[in-house]
Amino acid sequence: YAESVALPAGVSLRGVARDKVVIQPKGAVGIVLSGAGKSTLASFTVRGATANGIQIQQTQVAATDIEVFDTQVDSKSKANPGGHGIQVIGAPTLSIKSARVHHNAGVGVFAQQVGSVLIIDPTFLVAPTFHTGTGSDAAIIDPTFMPGSRFHDNAGGGVAIIDPTFLAGDQLVGIID
């Protein structure tokens, strides 16, 4: 599909499989979800979007089996140039399972003012490896399931969760070095 998709909260988008349904907007955000409500995103790919691959505002979202890559910065926007694979602002919750978010100009997953962020990575890796690309990488690994989520080679980093209540010096628990 060669255009952007805009959905109100409460509407879900499900493809057949992420390698069979590909959204390739020219010069636009791939998918925009906005408003109060719950939506599900499943089994599709967003490739080559501008500003953000998937942009979510205030909507509770559960995303499963999606891929977002090659998102470019919007050089015309000074307020939100983006380049993020997935950008979520003001949502009550964000749940991502079995996602591949990579090679985006910004952060892989950017979450700001989100009540809770849950990244379920059903990847079983006996010896986990972390890719070093143009930016930081992240993998959240649960060794009890297969196959899983990867956030790598995003120029702005793997995952950024902006929490205004976090204070410098606070301890982060569960981070894999």
PDB file of C-alpha atoms in Angstrom:
ATOM      1  CA  TYR A   1       0.000   0.000   0.000  1.00  0.00           C
ATOM      2  CA  ALA A   2       1.566   3.261  -1.104  1.00  0.00           C
ATOM      3  CA  GLU A   3      -0.210   5.664   1.233  1.00  0.00           C
ATOM      4  CA  SER A   4      -0.599   6.629   4.867  1.00  0.00           C
ATOM      5  CA  VAL A   5      -3.302   5.070   7.058  1.00  0.00           C
ATOM      6  CA  ALA A   6      -5.167   7.176   9.656  1.00  0.00           C
ATOM      7  CA  LEU A   7      -7.299   5.367  12.242  1.00  0.00           C
ATOM      8  CA  PRO A   8      -9.413   6.612  15.118  1.00  0.00           C
ATOM      9  CA  ALA A   9      -8.990   4.919  18.489  1.00  0.00           C
ATOM     10  CA  GLY A  10     -10.984   1.715  18.768  1.00  0.00           C
ATOM     11  CA  VAL A  11     -10.252   0.631  15.196  1.00  0.00           C
ATOM     12  CA  SER A  12      -7.737  -2.183  14.717  1.00  0.00           C
ATOM     13  CA  LEU A  13      -5.522  -2.980  11.749  1.00  0.00           C
ATOM     14  CA  ARG A  14      -4.665  -6.635  11.105  1.00  0.00           C
ATOM     15  CA  GLY A  15      -2.771  -7.950   8.117  1.00  0.00           C
ATOM     16  CA  VAL A  16      -2.382 -11.524   6.919  1.00  0.00           C
ATOM     17  CA  ALA A  17       1.346 -11.607   7.762  1.00  0.00           C
ATOM     18  CA  ARG A  18       4.025  -8.969   8.199  1.00  0.00           C
ATOM     19  CA  ASP A  19       5.854 -10.118   5.043  1.00  0.00           C
ATOM     20  CA  LYS A  20       2.646 -10.035   2.971  1.00  0.00           C
ATOM     21  CA  VAL A  21       1.120  -6.663   3.993  1.00  0.00           C
ATOM     22  CA  VAL A  22       3.483  -3.711   3.495  1.00  0.00           C
ATOM     23  CA  ILE A  23       2.574  -0.039   3.941  1.00  0.00           C
ATOM     24  CA  GLN A  24       4.999   2.242   2.068  1.00  0.00           C
ATOM     25  CA  PRO A  25       3.790   5.840   2.356  1.00  0.00           C
ATOM     26  CA  LYS A  26       5.606   8.373   0.197  1.00  0.00           C
ATOM     27  CA  GLY A  27       6.657  11.355   2.324  1.00  0.00           C
ATOM     28  CA  ALA A  28       4.163  10.704   5.128  1.00  0.00           C
ATOM     29  CA  VAL A  29       3.679   8.945   8.451  1.00  0.00           C
ATOM     30  CA  GLY A  30       2.856   5.260   7.878  1.00  0.00           C
ATOM     31  CA  ILE A  31       0.034   4.801  10.402  1.00  0.00           C
ATOM     32  CA  VAL A  32      -1.570   7.426  12.630  1.00  0.00           C
ATOM     33  CA  LEU A  33      -3.752   6.366  15.589  1.00  0.00           C
ATOM     34  CA  SER A  34      -5.319   9.050  17.760  1.00  0.00           C
ATOM     35  CA  GLY A  35      -7.927   9.549  20.456  1.00  0.00           C
ATOM     36  CA  ALA A  36      -9.021   7.760  23.600  1.00  0.00           C
ATOM     37  CA  GLY A  37      -9.724   4.053  23.173  1.00  0.00           C
ATOM     38  CA  LYS A  38      -8.078   0.692  22.503  1.00  0.00           C
ATOM     39  CA  SER A  39      -6.649  -0.528  19.219  1.00  0.00           C
ATOM     40  CA  THR A  40      -4.697  -3.541  17.998  1.00  0.00           C
ATOM     41  CA  LEU A  41      -2.021  -3.495  15.304  1.00  0.00           C
ATOM     42  CA  ALA A  42      -0.981  -6.888  13.960  1.00  0.00           C
ATOM     43  CA  SER A  43       0.849  -8.694  11.162  1.00  0.00           C
ATOM     44  CA  PHE A  44       2.067  -5.983   8.780  1.00  0.00           C
ATOM     45  CA  THR A  45       5.162  -3.947   7.858  1.00  0.00           C
ATOM     46  CA  VAL A  46       5.650  -0.173   7.600  1.00  0.00           C
ATOM     47  CA  ARG A  47       8.619   0.705   5.398  1.00  0.00           C
ATOM     48  CA  GLY A  48      10.066   4.036   4.302  1.00  0.00           C
ATOM     49  CA  ALA A  49       7.728   6.405   6.177  1.00  0.00           C
ATOM     50  CA  THR A  50       8.624  10.040   6.865  1.00  0.00           C
ATOM     51  CA  ALA A  51       8.448  11.582  10.377  1.00  0.00           C
ATOM     52  CA  ASN A  52       7.299   8.368  12.128  1.00  0.00           C
ATOM     53  CA  GLY A  53       6.534   4.836  10.955  1.00  0.00           C
ATOM     54  CA  ILE A  54       3.663   4.493  13.436  1.00  0.00           C
ATOM     55  CA  GLN A  55       2.436   7.534  15.362  1.00  0.00           C
ATOM     56  CA  ILE A  56       0.120   7.024  18.350  1.00  0.00           C
ATOM     57  CA  GLN A  57      -1.515   9.812  20.365  1.00  0.00           C
ATOM     58  CA  GLN A  58      -3.561   8.941  23.488  1.00  0.00           C
ATOM     59  CA  THR A  59      -4.599   5.495  22.197  1.00  0.00           C
ATOM     60  CA  GLN A  60      -4.014   2.287  24.154  1.00  0.00           C
ATOM     61  CA  VAL A  61      -2.296  -0.025  21.681  1.00  0.00           C
ATOM     62  CA  ALA A  62      -1.359  -3.695  21.566  1.00  0.00           C
ATOM     63  CA  ALA A  63       0.992  -4.382  18.640  1.00  0.00           C
ATOM     64  CA  THR A  64       1.924  -7.922  17.589  1.00  0.00           C
ATOM     65  CA  ASP A  65       4.077  -9.272  14.752  1.00  0.00           C
ATOM     66  CA  ILE A  66       4.852  -5.911  13.143  1.00  0.00           C
ATOM     67  CA  GLU A  67       7.960  -4.587  11.411  1.00  0.00           C
ATOM     68  CA  VAL A  68       8.861  -0.907  11.059  1.00  0.00           C
ATOM     69  CA  PHE A  69      11.995   0.161   9.223  1.00  0.00           C
ATOM     70  CA  ASP A  70      13.670   2.819   7.062  1.00  0.00           C
ATOM     71  CA  THR A  71      11.675   5.675   8.638  1.00  0.00           C
ATOM     72  CA  GLN A  72      13.174   9.024   7.635  1.00  0.00           C
ATOM     73  CA  VAL A  73      13.291  12.400   9.383  1.00  0.00           C
ATOM     74  CA  ASP A  74      10.761  14.982   8.176  1.00  0.00           C
ATOM     75  CA  SER A  75      13.109  17.806   7.181  1.00  0.00           C
ATOM     76  CA  LYS A  76      10.162  20.223   6.783  1.00  0.00           C
ATOM     77  CA  SER A  77       8.966  19.846  10.390  1.00  0.00           C
ATOM     78  CA  LYS A  78      10.801  21.789  13.080  1.00  0.00           C
ATOM     79  CA  ALA A  79       8.353  20.778  15.842  1.00  0.00           C
ATOM     80  CA  ASN A  80       8.474  16.993  15.282  1.00  0.00           C
ATOM     81  CA  PRO A  81      10.986  15.838  12.665  1.00  0.00           C
ATOM     82  CA  GLY A  82      10.743  12.316  14.104  1.00  0.00           C
ATOM     83  CA  GLY A  83      12.394   9.562  12.164  1.00  0.00           C
ATOM     84  CA  HIS A  84      11.173   7.188  14.889  1.00  0.00           C
ATOM     85  CA  GLY A  85       9.938   3.708  14.082  1.00  0.00           C
ATOM     86  CA  ILE A  86       7.099   3.952  16.623  1.00  0.00           C
ATOM     87  CA  GLN A  87       6.246   7.171  18.474  1.00  0.00           C
ATOM     88  CA  VAL A  88       3.709   7.062  21.312  1.00  0.00           C
ATOM     89  CA  ILE A  89       2.635  10.145  23.273  1.00  0.00           C
ATOM     90  CA  GLY A  90       0.069  10.327  26.068  1.00  0.00           C
ATOM     91  CA  ALA A  91      -1.226   6.753  25.816  1.00  0.00           C
ATOM     92  CA  PRO A  92      -2.356   4.806  28.891  1.00  0.00           C
ATOM     93  CA  THR A  93      -0.435   1.682  27.773  1.00  0.00           C
ATOM     94  CA  LEU A  94       1.692   0.383  24.929  1.00  0.00           C
ATOM     95  CA  SER A  95       2.272  -3.343  24.448  1.00  0.00           C
ATOM     96  CA  ILE A  96       4.621  -4.611  21.735  1.00  0.00           C
ATOM     97  CA  LYS A  97       5.121  -8.318  21.044  1.00  0.00           C
ATOM     98  CA  SER A  98       7.248  -9.963  18.347  1.00  0.00           C
ATOM     99  CA  ALA A  99       8.237  -6.711  16.659  1.00  0.00           C
ATOM    100  CA  ARG A 100      11.147  -5.854  14.436  1.00  0.00           C
ATOM    101  CA  VAL A 101      11.949  -2.141  14.554  1.00  0.00           C
ATOM    102  CA  HIS A 102      15.200  -1.289  12.800  1.00  0.00           C
ATOM    103  CA  HIS A 103      17.163   1.041  10.535  1.00  0.00           C
ATOM    104  CA  ASN A 104      15.092   4.124  11.413  1.00  0.00           C
ATOM    105  CA  ALA A 105      16.636   7.618  11.414  1.00  0.00           C
ATOM    106  CA  GLY A 106      15.361   8.295  14.966  1.00  0.00           C
ATOM    107  CA  VAL A 107      14.665   6.075  17.969  1.00  0.00           C
ATOM    108  CA  GLY A 108      13.188   2.615  17.364  1.00  0.00           C
ATOM    109  CA  VAL A 109      10.406   3.050  19.956  1.00  0.00           C
ATOM    110  CA  PHE A 110       9.872   6.527  21.432  1.00  0.00           C
ATOM    111  CA  ALA A 111       7.359   6.651  24.328  1.00  0.00           C
ATOM    112  CA  GLN A 112       6.544   9.894  26.143  1.00  0.00           C
ATOM    113  CA  GLN A 113       3.947  10.353  28.897  1.00  0.00           C
ATOM    114  CA  VAL A 114       2.832   6.742  28.494  1.00  0.00           C
ATOM    115  CA  GLY A 115       1.300   5.072  31.565  1.00  0.00           C
ATOM    116  CA  SER A 116       3.044   1.739  31.007  1.00  0.00           C
ATOM    117  CA  VAL A 117       5.217   0.259  28.290  1.00  0.00           C
ATOM    118  CA  LEU A 118       5.358  -3.515  27.906  1.00  0.00           C
ATOM    119  CA  ILE A 119       7.738  -5.062  25.404  1.00  0.00           C
ATOM    120  CA  ILE A 120       7.217  -8.812  25.233  1.00  0.00           C
ATOM    121  CA  ASP A 121      10.101 -10.388  23.444  1.00  0.00           C
ATOM    122  CA  PRO A 122       9.545 -14.068  22.932  1.00  0.00           C
ATOM    123  CA  THR A 123      13.101 -14.605  21.718  1.00  0.00           C
ATOM    124  CA  PHE A 124      15.122 -17.496  22.989  1.00  0.00           C
ATOM    125  CA  LEU A 125      18.796 -16.668  22.615  1.00  0.00           C
ATOM    126  CA  VAL A 126      21.321 -18.949  24.267  1.00  0.00           C
ATOM    127  CA  ALA A 127      24.064 -16.357  23.780  1.00  0.00           C
ATOM    128  CA  PRO A 128      22.403 -12.970  23.173  1.00  0.00           C
ATOM    129  CA  THR A 129      24.183 -10.602  20.839  1.00  0.00           C
ATOM    130  CA  PHE A 130      23.675  -6.893  20.465  1.00  0.00           C
ATOM    131  CA  HIS A 131      24.231  -5.308  17.077  1.00  0.00           C
ATOM    132  CA  THR A 132      26.289  -2.167  16.837  1.00  0.00           C
ATOM    133  CA  GLY A 133      25.061   0.022  14.054  1.00  0.00           C
ATOM    134  CA  THR A 134      24.750   3.739  13.615  1.00  0.00           C
ATOM    135  CA  GLY A 135      22.946   4.111  16.944  1.00  0.00           C
ATOM    136  CA  SER A 136      22.366   2.302  20.202  1.00  0.00           C
ATOM    137  CA  ASP A 137      20.582  -1.022  20.172  1.00  0.00           C
ATOM    138  CA  ALA A 138      18.247  -2.739  22.608  1.00  0.00           C
ATOM    139  CA  ALA A 139      16.975  -6.241  23.064  1.00  0.00           C
ATOM    140  CA  ILE A 140      14.651  -7.220  25.866  1.00  0.00           C
ATOM    141  CA  ILE A 141      15.005 -10.945  26.150  1.00  0.00           C
ATOM    142  CA  ASP A 142      12.701 -13.512  27.667  1.00  0.00           C
ATOM    143  CA  PRO A 143      14.486 -16.856  27.294  1.00  0.00           C
ATOM    144  CA  THR A 144      11.326 -18.938  27.579  1.00  0.00           C
ATOM    145  CA  PHE A 145       9.723 -18.247  24.187  1.00  0.00           C
ATOM    146  CA  MET A 146      10.471 -18.029  20.418  1.00  0.00           C
ATOM    147  CA  PRO A 147      10.833 -16.034  17.885  1.00  0.00           C
ATOM    148  CA  GLY A 148      10.983 -12.399  18.871  1.00  0.00           C
ATOM    149  CA  SER A 149      11.449  -8.694  18.907  1.00  0.00           C
ATOM    150  CA  ARG A 150      14.516  -6.827  17.729  1.00  0.00           C
ATOM    151  CA  PHE A 151      15.254  -3.122  18.028  1.00  0.00           C
ATOM    152  CA  HIS A 152      18.536  -2.424  16.228  1.00  0.00           C
ATOM    153  CA  ASP A 153      20.419  -0.042  13.941  1.00  0.00           C
ATOM    154  CA  ASN A 154      18.135   2.917  14.712  1.00  0.00           C
ATOM    155  CA  ALA A 155      20.214   6.111  14.462  1.00  0.00           C
ATOM    156  CA  GLY A 156      18.578   7.608  17.574  1.00  0.00           C
ATOM    157  CA  GLY A 157      18.771   4.463  19.715  1.00  0.00           C
ATOM    158  CA  GLY A 158      16.729   1.338  20.357  1.00  0.00           C
ATOM    159  CA  VAL A 159      14.070   2.312  22.913  1.00  0.00           C
ATOM    160  CA  ALA A 160      13.507   5.681  24.608  1.00  0.00           C
ATOM    161  CA  ILE A 161      10.951   5.948  27.380  1.00  0.00           C
ATOM    162  CA  ILE A 162      10.574   9.538  28.537  1.00  0.00           C
ATOM    163  CA  ASP A 163       9.265   9.600  32.108  1.00  0.00           C
ATOM    164  CA  PRO A 164       9.222  13.006  33.825  1.00  0.00           C
ATOM    165  CA  THR A 165       9.057  11.304  37.247  1.00  0.00           C
ATOM    166  CA  PHE A 166      12.395   9.518  36.739  1.00  0.00           C
ATOM    167  CA  LEU A 167      15.154  11.269  38.682  1.00  0.00           C
ATOM    168  CA  ALA A 168      18.820  11.199  37.799  1.00  0.00           C
ATOM    169  CA  GLY A 169      20.528   8.644  39.997  1.00  0.00           C
ATOM    170  CA  ASP A 170      17.451   6.379  40.262  1.00  0.00           C
ATOM    171  CA  GLN A 171      18.232   2.704  39.897  1.00  0.00           C
ATOM    172  CA  LEU A 172      17.120   0.921  36.762  1.00  0.00           C
ATOM    173  CA  VAL A 173      16.210  -2.705  37.372  1.00  0.00           C
ATOM    174  CA  GLY A 174      16.374  -5.476  34.778  1.00  0.00           C
ATOM    175  CA  ILE A 175      18.701  -3.839  32.271  1.00  0.00           C
ATOM    176  CA  ILE A 176      21.012  -6.250  30.430  1.00  0.00           C
ATOM    177  CA  ASP A 177      24.520  -4.883  29.941  1.00  0.00           C
TER     178      ASP A 177
END
